[in-house]
Amino acid sequence: TLRLIYTTTAVQRKNVGASGPEKYTEAFIKKQIEEFNLGKRHLANMMGEDPETFTQEDIDKAIAYLFPSGLFDKRARPMMKHPTEIFPEQRKIQWGEDGRPFHFLFYTGKQSYYSLMHETYEKLLNAQKYQDQVTAQDLPPQKEKKNLAGSRWLTKIELEEMLLEKLSDNDYLRFILLLQKLMTLPCGDIEEKYIQKFSKEVPAQLQKVVIEPLKYDERGVAFSTGEGTRKTARATAVVYDNGTGKVTVNGIDILHYFPVLQDREQLLFPFQFLDRIGKHDMVCTVSGGGRSAQAGAIRLASAKALKSFVTEKEVEFMRQAGLLTVDPRVKERKKPGQEGARRKFTWKKR
Amino acid sequence: YSSPSPLALCRLTQVRWSRYNPSFLEPEVNKELYQKPWEELSEEEKEKVELKAVQPIKAAPPSVSSSVFSDPMISKFTNMMMKNGNKVLARSLMAQTLEAIKRKQLEKYHKAPEDEKEAIECNPYVIFHQALKNCQPIIGLSNITKGGKTYQVPVPLKDNRKRFLAMKWLITECRENKHRRMLMPEKLSQELLQAFNNEGPIIKKKHVLHKMAEANRAYAHFRWW
């Protein structure tokens, strides 16, 4: 029989709590953990590294070295990870030897979900009682800390993993709406801790963009490079400071390379957005794609290069104007049984 | 924090999809919005800005740029005029139309006496926008089947639909009712100037539609939305 390993709990279709004895007993998992730790030390000795400071990354590299595999799917290659990652968490048996379930909501079918809803509603009632007390005593209003933008709720899959139970979309929605209602009330510290269990920090600014420092060439002029892609076109742009606004593409002036006005507009878009039209020189190389794709690729490349010349705020403005995102739209493939990607064959009645 | 999108609430599977993740927002190209200092923004706008800082944003499409010359209405009109994906031709026709409008208005301007000179509008973009506005119908008719018979029921139109109808009427009018040798820019400029002065066949078509809606007023209660 095949056993499903190295998956999330959400993938397990069968209701494990109702079926027979546990497939992975606690003793089994403990033994696996001991074996894993021993194996880690052996591996460290084999590779000549220090067993005490052997991290998971080192294990991965060692396994990739000792067992080279040409398989394309990374998940099919040999791996050595901690047993908690490999054997998905399963619920322990919910009933005792006499057949009587432990939890009082067992017969609802989704015991952890309903118990969670009960707890959240209890917190809501507490918050309302607290609010009534505060208004009765005429105390000054609570401080309002709203960091709406910095955090997000758990996704449905994450919540399923937390509860070890499958949820439906409706259930998940109801829970989120309840949490939002709780949040909008003037919460005390108790509820904040409870809410933090179900929220995740989003990186404060989606500025995962890396701003590189300027480089200086032989004449002392500052320059920076950027790369851009669009459909099948690949472009590299080098933007020089103290320039006249000349733009060269593959050794040819843009007036000759891009006879269409729209493409030239796209090339100048980042400069026009930052009000730096006559101040920079640009030399680009581009290959692949068509005329519009090449223009889009150079636009991305020049916007990335200009990041190093500009303040952080302006980089954020560029990002919000859509200048720094790679356009993921590509030509859709043709499907069998249809004439094109979307167009079907002419329907004939007979 | 944001609640799940309305599409997710409906629990419907989508046939129309896009290469972007649904969490991506539309880009805002207008430079002036970014030059406002932080203190001048209202509460709502500050919240919007904070939310935007955390969400990923789609790439700006190639037809849009932050220069003064790119206008969303004009781009939409150019796309509607385009045939078989020939954007170069459509754009050149649009440019020639605007040039023709400017020339005609300048001719009028130089011939007019001193006191009327200020009343003549020379900016082709202003003329285009005003003409489109004048062509937009207020009510439309929709077919509703009740008891076996199909009735034409007067129905209020959304802004998008109004703009689309005005542009569509303009283009079909220019393609069909012209002399065989007349070129599109000339005919278009003629129609736009006529629409700007509230005359011409497209305005007539709009009035006919309004009259039909007024005539079918009796069936207005058939509408349930």
PDB file of C-alpha atoms in Angstrom, chain A residues 23-295:
ATOM      1  CA  LYS A  23      -0.989   5.378  10.830  1.00  0.00           C
ATOM      2  CA  TYR A  24       1.852   7.338  12.428  1.00  0.00           C
ATOM      3  CA  THR A  25       1.911   6.667  16.167  1.00  0.00           C
ATOM      4  CA  GLU A  26       3.733   9.019  18.463  1.00  0.00           C
ATOM      5  CA  ALA A  27       6.363   6.401  19.214  1.00  0.00           C
ATOM      6  CA  PHE A  28       6.930   5.941  15.490  1.00  0.00           C
ATOM      7  CA  ILE A  29       7.456   9.664  14.943  1.00  0.00           C
ATOM      8  CA  LYS A  30       9.789   9.868  17.947  1.00  0.00           C
ATOM      9  CA  LYS A  31      11.881   7.055  16.555  1.00  0.00           C
ATOM     10  CA  GLN A  32      11.990   8.795  13.188  1.00  0.00           C
ATOM     11  CA  ILE A  33      13.202  12.001  14.806  1.00  0.00           C
ATOM     12  CA  GLU A  34      15.987  10.139  16.646  1.00  0.00           C
ATOM     13  CA  GLU A  35      17.018   8.386  13.464  1.00  0.00           C
ATOM     14  CA  PHE A  36      16.999  11.696  11.617  1.00  0.00           C
ATOM     15  CA  ASN A  37      19.259  13.349  14.177  1.00  0.00           C
ATOM     16  CA  LEU A  38      21.673  10.404  14.150  1.00  0.00           C
ATOM     17  CA  GLY A  39      21.685  10.395  10.369  1.00  0.00           C
ATOM     18  CA  LYS A  40      22.388  14.138  10.394  1.00  0.00           C
ATOM     19  CA  ARG A  41      25.491  13.602  12.525  1.00  0.00           C
ATOM     20  CA  HIS A  42      26.695  10.745  10.314  1.00  0.00           C
ATOM     21  CA  LEU A  43      26.203  12.899   7.246  1.00  0.00           C
ATOM     22  CA  ALA A  44      28.119  15.765   8.829  1.00  0.00           C
ATOM     23  CA  ASN A  45      31.016  13.430   9.651  1.00  0.00           C
ATOM     24  CA  MET A  46      30.965  12.043   6.120  1.00  0.00           C
ATOM     25  CA  MET A  47      31.140  15.512   4.592  1.00  0.00           C
ATOM     26  CA  GLY A  48      33.857  16.579   7.005  1.00  0.00           C
ATOM     27  CA  GLU A  49      31.701  19.305   8.610  1.00  0.00           C
ATOM     28  CA  ASP A  50      31.025  19.981  12.278  1.00  0.00           C
ATOM     29  CA  PRO A  51      27.979  17.904  13.432  1.00  0.00           C
ATOM     30  CA  GLU A  52      26.866  20.576  15.905  1.00  0.00           C
ATOM     31  CA  THR A  53      26.453  23.358  13.318  1.00  0.00           C
ATOM     32  CA  PHE A  54      25.011  21.333  10.433  1.00  0.00           C
ATOM     33  CA  THR A  55      21.965  23.249   9.108  1.00  0.00           C
ATOM     34  CA  GLN A  56      19.123  22.063   6.855  1.00  0.00           C
ATOM     35  CA  GLU A  57      20.673  23.883   3.878  1.00  0.00           C
ATOM     36  CA  ASP A  58      23.915  21.944   4.358  1.00  0.00           C
ATOM     37  CA  ILE A  59      21.918  18.694   4.499  1.00  0.00           C
ATOM     38  CA  ASP A  60      20.210  19.566   1.204  1.00  0.00           C
ATOM     39  CA  LYS A  61      23.496  20.360  -0.494  1.00  0.00           C
ATOM     40  CA  ALA A  62      25.089  17.157   0.811  1.00  0.00           C
ATOM     41  CA  ILE A  63      22.207  14.976  -0.392  1.00  0.00           C
ATOM     42  CA  ALA A  64      22.234  16.675  -3.799  1.00  0.00           C
ATOM     43  CA  TYR A  65      25.970  15.915  -4.003  1.00  0.00           C
ATOM     44  CA  LEU A  66      25.800  12.310  -2.834  1.00  0.00           C
ATOM     45  CA  PHE A  67      22.654  11.360  -4.761  1.00  0.00           C
ATOM     46  CA  PRO A  68      22.661  13.321  -8.015  1.00  0.00           C
ATOM     47  CA  SER A  69      19.344  13.033  -9.789  1.00  0.00           C
ATOM     48  CA  GLY A  70      18.279  14.255 -13.212  1.00  0.00           C
ATOM     49  CA  LEU A  71      14.544  14.270 -12.436  1.00  0.00           C
ATOM     50  CA  PHE A  72      12.787  17.491 -13.367  1.00  0.00           C
ATOM     51  CA  ASP A  73      10.270  17.564 -10.504  1.00  0.00           C
ATOM     52  CA  LYS A  74      12.089  18.754  -7.384  1.00  0.00           C
ATOM     53  CA  ARG A  75       9.632  16.862  -5.209  1.00  0.00           C
ATOM     54  CA  ALA A  76      10.644  13.532  -6.766  1.00  0.00           C
ATOM     55  CA  ARG A  77      14.342  13.902  -5.962  1.00  0.00           C
ATOM     56  CA  PRO A  78      15.909  12.255  -2.876  1.00  0.00           C
ATOM     57  CA  MET A  79      15.462  14.413   0.186  1.00  0.00           C
ATOM     58  CA  MET A  80      16.269  14.342   3.888  1.00  0.00           C
ATOM     59  CA  LYS A  81      14.093  16.546   6.048  1.00  0.00           C
ATOM     60  CA  HIS A  82      12.877  16.639   9.618  1.00  0.00           C
ATOM     61  CA  PRO A  83      10.083  14.045  10.171  1.00  0.00           C
ATOM     62  CA  THR A  84       7.548  16.716  11.146  1.00  0.00           C
ATOM     63  CA  GLU A  85       7.836  18.112   7.624  1.00  0.00           C
ATOM     64  CA  ILE A  86       7.611  14.725   5.940  1.00  0.00           C
ATOM     65  CA  PHE A  87       4.860  13.013   7.896  1.00  0.00           C
ATOM     66  CA  PRO A  88       1.861  15.351   7.893  1.00  0.00           C
ATOM     67  CA  GLU A  89       0.215  16.030  11.213  1.00  0.00           C
ATOM     68  CA  GLN A  90      -2.733  13.823  11.889  1.00  0.00           C
ATOM     69  CA  ARG A  91      -5.398  14.033  14.470  1.00  0.00           C
ATOM     70  CA  LYS A  92      -5.118  11.612  17.338  1.00  0.00           C
ATOM     71  CA  ILE A  93      -8.048   9.292  17.972  1.00  0.00           C
ATOM     72  CA  GLN A  94     -10.942  11.362  19.209  1.00  0.00           C
ATOM     73  CA  TRP A  95     -12.577   8.732  21.409  1.00  0.00           C
ATOM     74  CA  GLY A  96     -11.546   6.582  24.337  1.00  0.00           C
ATOM     75  CA  GLU A  97     -11.573   2.788  24.783  1.00  0.00           C
ATOM     76  CA  ASP A  98     -15.280   2.704  25.632  1.00  0.00           C
ATOM     77  CA  GLY A  99     -16.076   4.487  22.343  1.00  0.00           C
ATOM     78  CA  ARG A 100     -17.104   7.741  24.027  1.00  0.00           C
ATOM     79  CA  PRO A 101     -15.645  10.827  22.272  1.00  0.00           C
ATOM     80  CA  PHE A 102     -13.510  13.267  24.271  1.00  0.00           C
ATOM     81  CA  HIS A 103     -14.755  16.535  22.790  1.00  0.00           C
ATOM     82  CA  PHE A 104     -18.369  17.564  23.405  1.00  0.00           C
ATOM     83  CA  LEU A 105     -18.826  18.755  19.806  1.00  0.00           C
ATOM     84  CA  PHE A 106     -17.520  15.556  18.211  1.00  0.00           C
ATOM     85  CA  TYR A 107     -20.855  14.626  16.655  1.00  0.00           C
ATOM     86  CA  THR A 108     -21.096  17.930  14.731  1.00  0.00           C
ATOM     87  CA  GLY A 109     -18.460  16.548  12.380  1.00  0.00           C
ATOM     88  CA  LYS A 110     -16.268  19.656  12.470  1.00  0.00           C
ATOM     89  CA  GLN A 111     -15.447  19.819  16.145  1.00  0.00           C
ATOM     90  CA  SER A 112     -12.409  22.100  16.035  1.00  0.00           C
ATOM     91  CA  TYR A 113     -14.144  24.580  13.721  1.00  0.00           C
ATOM     92  CA  TYR A 114     -17.248  24.881  15.886  1.00  0.00           C
ATOM     93  CA  SER A 115     -15.249  25.066  19.106  1.00  0.00           C
ATOM     94  CA  LEU A 116     -13.178  27.857  17.510  1.00  0.00           C
ATOM     95  CA  MET A 117     -16.347  29.733  16.543  1.00  0.00           C
ATOM     96  CA  HIS A 118     -17.659  29.350  20.095  1.00  0.00           C
ATOM     97  CA  GLU A 119     -14.423  30.745  21.555  1.00  0.00           C
ATOM     98  CA  THR A 120     -14.385  33.694  19.166  1.00  0.00           C
ATOM     99  CA  TYR A 121     -17.989  34.527  19.933  1.00  0.00           C
ATOM    100  CA  GLU A 122     -17.209  34.366  23.641  1.00  0.00           C
ATOM    101  CA  LYS A 123     -14.432  36.925  23.120  1.00  0.00           C
ATOM    102  CA  LEU A 124     -16.869  39.096  21.172  1.00  0.00           C
ATOM    103  CA  LEU A 125     -19.376  39.051  24.023  1.00  0.00           C
ATOM    104  CA  ASN A 126     -16.589  39.881  26.482  1.00  0.00           C
ATOM    105  CA  ALA A 127     -15.550  42.836  24.363  1.00  0.00           C
ATOM    106  CA  GLN A 128     -19.125  44.101  24.215  1.00  0.00           C
ATOM    107  CA  LYS A 129     -19.526  43.739  27.981  1.00  0.00           C
ATOM    108  CA  TYR A 130     -16.279  45.623  28.494  1.00  0.00           C
ATOM    109  CA  GLN A 131     -17.449  48.367  26.159  1.00  0.00           C
ATOM    110  CA  ASP A 132     -20.736  48.652  28.089  1.00  0.00           C
ATOM    111  CA  GLN A 133     -18.820  48.939  31.350  1.00  0.00           C
ATOM    112  CA  VAL A 134     -16.606  51.649  29.894  1.00  0.00           C
ATOM    113  CA  THR A 135     -19.527  53.704  28.590  1.00  0.00           C
ATOM    114  CA  ALA A 136     -21.358  53.252  31.905  1.00  0.00           C
ATOM    115  CA  GLN A 137     -18.385  54.638  33.801  1.00  0.00           C
ATOM    116  CA  ASP A 138     -17.891  57.444  31.233  1.00  0.00           C
ATOM    117  CA  LEU A 139     -14.190  56.761  30.875  1.00  0.00           C
ATOM    118  CA  PRO A 140     -12.291  58.426  27.987  1.00  0.00           C
ATOM    119  CA  PRO A 141     -12.273  56.386  24.746  1.00  0.00           C
ATOM    120  CA  GLN A 142      -9.602  53.763  24.219  1.00  0.00           C
ATOM    121  CA  LYS A 143      -6.537  54.489  22.096  1.00  0.00           C
ATOM    122  CA  GLU A 144      -7.104  53.320  18.578  1.00  0.00           C
ATOM    123  CA  LYS A 145      -4.217  51.529  16.967  1.00  0.00           C
ATOM    124  CA  LYS A 146      -5.130  50.731  13.426  1.00  0.00           C
ATOM    125  CA  ASN A 147      -2.450  48.992  11.431  1.00  0.00           C
ATOM    126  CA  LEU A 148      -4.835  47.818   8.765  1.00  0.00           C
ATOM    127  CA  ALA A 149      -2.291  47.636   6.013  1.00  0.00           C
ATOM    128  CA  GLY A 150       0.438  45.713   7.774  1.00  0.00           C
ATOM    129  CA  SER A 151      -1.278  42.395   8.388  1.00  0.00           C
ATOM    130  CA  ARG A 152      -3.567  39.922   6.702  1.00  0.00           C
ATOM    131  CA  TRP A 153      -5.822  37.109   7.877  1.00  0.00           C
ATOM    132  CA  LEU A 154      -4.732  33.462   7.589  1.00  0.00           C
ATOM    133  CA  THR A 155      -5.694  31.872   4.288  1.00  0.00           C
ATOM    134  CA  LYS A 156      -8.130  28.973   4.195  1.00  0.00           C
ATOM    135  CA  ILE A 157      -5.302  26.443   3.747  1.00  0.00           C
ATOM    136  CA  GLU A 158      -3.371  27.826   6.692  1.00  0.00           C
ATOM    137  CA  LEU A 159      -6.455  27.711   8.871  1.00  0.00           C
ATOM    138  CA  GLU A 160      -7.084  24.106   7.818  1.00  0.00           C
ATOM    139  CA  GLU A 161      -3.538  23.206   8.840  1.00  0.00           C
ATOM    140  CA  MET A 162      -4.022  24.906  12.170  1.00  0.00           C
ATOM    141  CA  LEU A 163      -7.273  23.091  12.927  1.00  0.00           C
ATOM    142  CA  LEU A 164      -6.258  19.758  11.296  1.00  0.00           C
ATOM    143  CA  GLU A 165      -9.686  19.664   9.772  1.00  0.00           C
ATOM    144  CA  LYS A 166     -11.142  20.373   6.335  1.00  0.00           C
ATOM    145  CA  LEU A 167     -13.154  23.593   6.006  1.00  0.00           C
ATOM    146  CA  SER A 168     -15.615  24.717   3.388  1.00  0.00           C
ATOM    147  CA  ASP A 169     -15.415  28.178   1.796  1.00  0.00           C
ATOM    148  CA  ASN A 170     -18.566  29.244   3.600  1.00  0.00           C
ATOM    149  CA  ASP A 171     -17.178  28.208   6.993  1.00  0.00           C
ATOM    150  CA  TYR A 172     -13.959  30.077   6.363  1.00  0.00           C
ATOM    151  CA  LEU A 173     -15.862  33.207   5.318  1.00  0.00           C
ATOM    152  CA  ARG A 174     -18.045  33.146   8.406  1.00  0.00           C
ATOM    153  CA  PHE A 175     -15.010  32.867  10.636  1.00  0.00           C
ATOM    154  CA  ILE A 176     -13.255  35.770   8.922  1.00  0.00           C
ATOM    155  CA  LEU A 177     -16.351  37.969   9.140  1.00  0.00           C
ATOM    156  CA  LEU A 178     -16.636  37.195  12.847  1.00  0.00           C
ATOM    157  CA  LEU A 179     -12.975  38.100  13.392  1.00  0.00           C
ATOM    158  CA  GLN A 180     -13.470  41.369  11.531  1.00  0.00           C
ATOM    159  CA  LYS A 181     -16.478  42.205  13.683  1.00  0.00           C
ATOM    160  CA  LEU A 182     -14.389  41.508  16.768  1.00  0.00           C
ATOM    161  CA  MET A 183     -11.621  43.723  15.474  1.00  0.00           C
ATOM    162  CA  THR A 184     -13.840  46.713  14.776  1.00  0.00           C
ATOM    163  CA  LEU A 185     -15.004  46.853  18.404  1.00  0.00           C
ATOM    164  CA  PRO A 186     -12.765  48.745  20.839  1.00  0.00           C
ATOM    165  CA  CYS A 187     -10.741  45.692  21.844  1.00  0.00           C
ATOM    166  CA  GLY A 188      -8.794  45.269  25.031  1.00  0.00           C
ATOM    167  CA  ASP A 189      -5.398  43.619  25.194  1.00  0.00           C
ATOM    168  CA  ILE A 190      -6.892  40.136  25.706  1.00  0.00           C
ATOM    169  CA  GLU A 191      -8.642  40.130  22.360  1.00  0.00           C
ATOM    170  CA  GLU A 192      -5.616  41.522  20.542  1.00  0.00           C
ATOM    171  CA  LYS A 193      -3.522  38.513  21.581  1.00  0.00           C
ATOM    172  CA  TYR A 194      -6.292  36.206  20.436  1.00  0.00           C
ATOM    173  CA  ILE A 195      -6.596  37.987  17.114  1.00  0.00           C
ATOM    174  CA  GLN A 196      -2.845  37.885  16.527  1.00  0.00           C
ATOM    175  CA  LYS A 197      -3.069  34.093  16.447  1.00  0.00           C
ATOM    176  CA  PHE A 198      -5.095  34.365  13.251  1.00  0.00           C
ATOM    177  CA  SER A 199      -3.285  37.161  11.474  1.00  0.00           C
ATOM    178  CA  LYS A 200       0.026  37.251   9.645  1.00  0.00           C
ATOM    179  CA  GLU A 201       2.414  40.084   9.074  1.00  0.00           C
ATOM    180  CA  VAL A 202       2.615  41.276   5.501  1.00  0.00           C
ATOM    181  CA  PRO A 203       6.030  42.792   4.646  1.00  0.00           C
ATOM    182  CA  ALA A 204       5.389  46.459   5.492  1.00  0.00           C
ATOM    183  CA  GLN A 205       6.194  47.667   1.993  1.00  0.00           C
ATOM    184  CA  LEU A 206       6.070  45.447  -1.011  1.00  0.00           C
ATOM    185  CA  GLN A 207       9.388  47.003  -1.823  1.00  0.00           C
ATOM    186  CA  LYS A 208      11.123  43.702  -2.236  1.00  0.00           C
ATOM    187  CA  VAL A 209      12.944  45.654  -4.899  1.00  0.00           C
ATOM    188  CA  VAL A 210      16.685  45.854  -4.312  1.00  0.00           C
ATOM    189  CA  ILE A 211      18.126  49.303  -5.023  1.00  0.00           C
ATOM    190  CA  GLU A 212      21.702  48.890  -6.197  1.00  0.00           C
ATOM    191  CA  PRO A 213      24.348  51.610  -5.638  1.00  0.00           C
ATOM    192  CA  LEU A 214      25.581  53.708  -8.561  1.00  0.00           C
ATOM    193  CA  LYS A 215      28.665  52.647 -10.483  1.00  0.00           C
ATOM    194  CA  TYR A 216      31.200  55.068 -11.955  1.00  0.00           C
ATOM    195  CA  ASP A 217      32.969  54.522 -15.259  1.00  0.00           C
ATOM    196  CA  GLU A 218      36.392  55.741 -16.462  1.00  0.00           C
ATOM    197  CA  ARG A 219      35.338  59.328 -17.221  1.00  0.00           C
ATOM    198  CA  GLY A 220      33.797  59.669 -13.743  1.00  0.00           C
ATOM    199  CA  VAL A 221      30.217  59.620 -15.037  1.00  0.00           C
ATOM    200  CA  ALA A 222      27.718  57.733 -12.861  1.00  0.00           C
ATOM    201  CA  PHE A 223      25.793  54.934 -14.572  1.00  0.00           C
ATOM    202  CA  SER A 224      23.601  51.965 -13.702  1.00  0.00           C
ATOM    203  CA  THR A 225      22.300  48.929 -15.571  1.00  0.00           C
ATOM    204  CA  GLY A 226      18.924  47.264 -15.689  1.00  0.00           C
ATOM    205  CA  GLU A 227      17.413  44.242 -17.383  1.00  0.00           C
ATOM    206  CA  GLY A 228      13.874  43.873 -18.663  1.00  0.00           C
ATOM    207  CA  THR A 229      11.721  41.276 -20.386  1.00  0.00           C
ATOM    208  CA  ARG A 230       8.372  41.380 -22.148  1.00  0.00           C
ATOM    209  CA  LYS A 231       6.860  38.391 -23.988  1.00  0.00           C
ATOM    210  CA  THR A 232       9.966  36.977 -25.741  1.00  0.00           C
ATOM    211  CA  ALA A 233      12.050  40.152 -25.832  1.00  0.00           C
ATOM    212  CA  ARG A 234      15.125  40.518 -23.579  1.00  0.00           C
ATOM    213  CA  ALA A 235      16.680  43.937 -23.058  1.00  0.00           C
ATOM    214  CA  THR A 236      19.573  45.423 -21.083  1.00  0.00           C
ATOM    215  CA  ALA A 237      19.836  49.164 -20.571  1.00  0.00           C
ATOM    216  CA  VAL A 238      22.722  51.290 -19.289  1.00  0.00           C
ATOM    217  CA  VAL A 239      21.636  54.736 -18.095  1.00  0.00           C
ATOM    218  CA  TYR A 240      24.378  57.402 -17.835  1.00  0.00           C
ATOM    219  CA  ASP A 241      24.147  60.598 -15.783  1.00  0.00           C
ATOM    220  CA  ASN A 242      24.878  64.158 -17.056  1.00  0.00           C
ATOM    221  CA  GLY A 243      23.550  63.327 -20.491  1.00  0.00           C
ATOM    222  CA  THR A 244      21.662  65.098 -23.226  1.00  0.00           C
ATOM    223  CA  GLY A 245      18.754  62.649 -23.568  1.00  0.00           C
ATOM    224  CA  LYS A 246      20.256  60.604 -26.423  1.00  0.00           C
ATOM    225  CA  VAL A 247      18.964  57.025 -26.579  1.00  0.00           C
ATOM    226  CA  THR A 248      20.757  54.322 -28.618  1.00  0.00           C
ATOM    227  CA  VAL A 249      19.307  50.852 -29.238  1.00  0.00           C
ATOM    228  CA  ASN A 250      21.582  48.106 -30.614  1.00  0.00           C
ATOM    229  CA  GLY A 251      23.862  50.856 -31.972  1.00  0.00           C
ATOM    230  CA  ILE A 252      20.990  52.609 -33.795  1.00  0.00           C
ATOM    231  CA  ASP A 253      19.262  55.838 -32.804  1.00  0.00           C
ATOM    232  CA  ILE A 254      15.678  55.358 -31.500  1.00  0.00           C
ATOM    233  CA  LEU A 255      14.190  57.494 -34.282  1.00  0.00           C
ATOM    234  CA  HIS A 256      15.434  54.936 -36.794  1.00  0.00           C
ATOM    235  CA  TYR A 257      14.915  51.796 -34.706  1.00  0.00           C
ATOM    236  CA  PHE A 258      11.374  52.628 -33.507  1.00  0.00           C
ATOM    237  CA  PRO A 259       9.575  54.505 -36.295  1.00  0.00           C
ATOM    238  CA  VAL A 260       6.266  54.210 -34.401  1.00  0.00           C
ATOM    239  CA  LEU A 261       5.420  57.013 -31.953  1.00  0.00           C
ATOM    240  CA  GLN A 262       3.869  54.656 -29.378  1.00  0.00           C
ATOM    241  CA  ASP A 263       7.151  52.758 -28.850  1.00  0.00           C
ATOM    242  CA  ARG A 264       9.152  55.949 -28.381  1.00  0.00           C
ATOM    243  CA  GLU A 265       6.561  57.166 -25.890  1.00  0.00           C
ATOM    244  CA  GLN A 266       7.039  53.950 -23.944  1.00  0.00           C
ATOM    245  CA  LEU A 267      10.823  54.376 -23.918  1.00  0.00           C
ATOM    246  CA  LEU A 268      10.553  57.891 -22.558  1.00  0.00           C
ATOM    247  CA  PHE A 269       7.800  57.007 -20.053  1.00  0.00           C
ATOM    248  CA  PRO A 270      10.079  56.368 -17.015  1.00  0.00           C
ATOM    249  CA  PHE A 271      12.067  59.534 -17.690  1.00  0.00           C
ATOM    250  CA  GLN A 272       8.968  61.637 -18.187  1.00  0.00           C
ATOM    251  CA  PHE A 273       7.433  60.248 -15.000  1.00  0.00           C
ATOM    252  CA  LEU A 274      10.493  61.328 -12.973  1.00  0.00           C
ATOM    253  CA  ASP A 275      10.872  64.662 -14.850  1.00  0.00           C
ATOM    254  CA  ARG A 276      14.356  63.713 -15.994  1.00  0.00           C
ATOM    255  CA  ILE A 277      14.017  63.824 -19.759  1.00  0.00           C
ATOM    256  CA  GLY A 278      17.128  65.729 -20.857  1.00  0.00           C
ATOM    257  CA  LYS A 279      19.332  64.634 -17.980  1.00  0.00           C
ATOM    258  CA  HIS A 280      20.209  61.027 -18.841  1.00  0.00           C
ATOM    259  CA  ASP A 281      21.816  59.185 -21.739  1.00  0.00           C
ATOM    260  CA  MET A 282      20.839  55.599 -22.498  1.00  0.00           C
ATOM    261  CA  VAL A 283      22.505  52.748 -24.394  1.00  0.00           C
ATOM    262  CA  CYS A 284      20.439  49.550 -24.754  1.00  0.00           C
ATOM    263  CA  THR A 285      20.682  46.151 -26.368  1.00  0.00           C
ATOM    264  CA  VAL A 286      17.535  44.212 -27.154  1.00  0.00           C
ATOM    265  CA  SER A 287      16.767  40.922 -28.894  1.00  0.00           C
ATOM    266  CA  GLY A 288      13.723  38.759 -29.539  1.00  0.00           C
ATOM    267  CA  GLY A 289      10.020  39.606 -29.581  1.00  0.00           C
ATOM    268  CA  GLY A 290       8.259  42.117 -31.836  1.00  0.00           C
ATOM    269  CA  ARG A 291       8.420  45.892 -31.931  1.00  0.00           C
ATOM    270  CA  SER A 292       6.026  46.540 -29.075  1.00  0.00           C
ATOM    271  CA  ALA A 293       7.532  43.780 -26.905  1.00  0.00           C
ATOM    272  CA  GLN A 294      11.030  45.208 -27.381  1.00  0.00           C
ATOM    273  CA  ALA A 295       9.791  48.668 -26.417  1.00  0.00           C
TER     274      ALA A 295
END
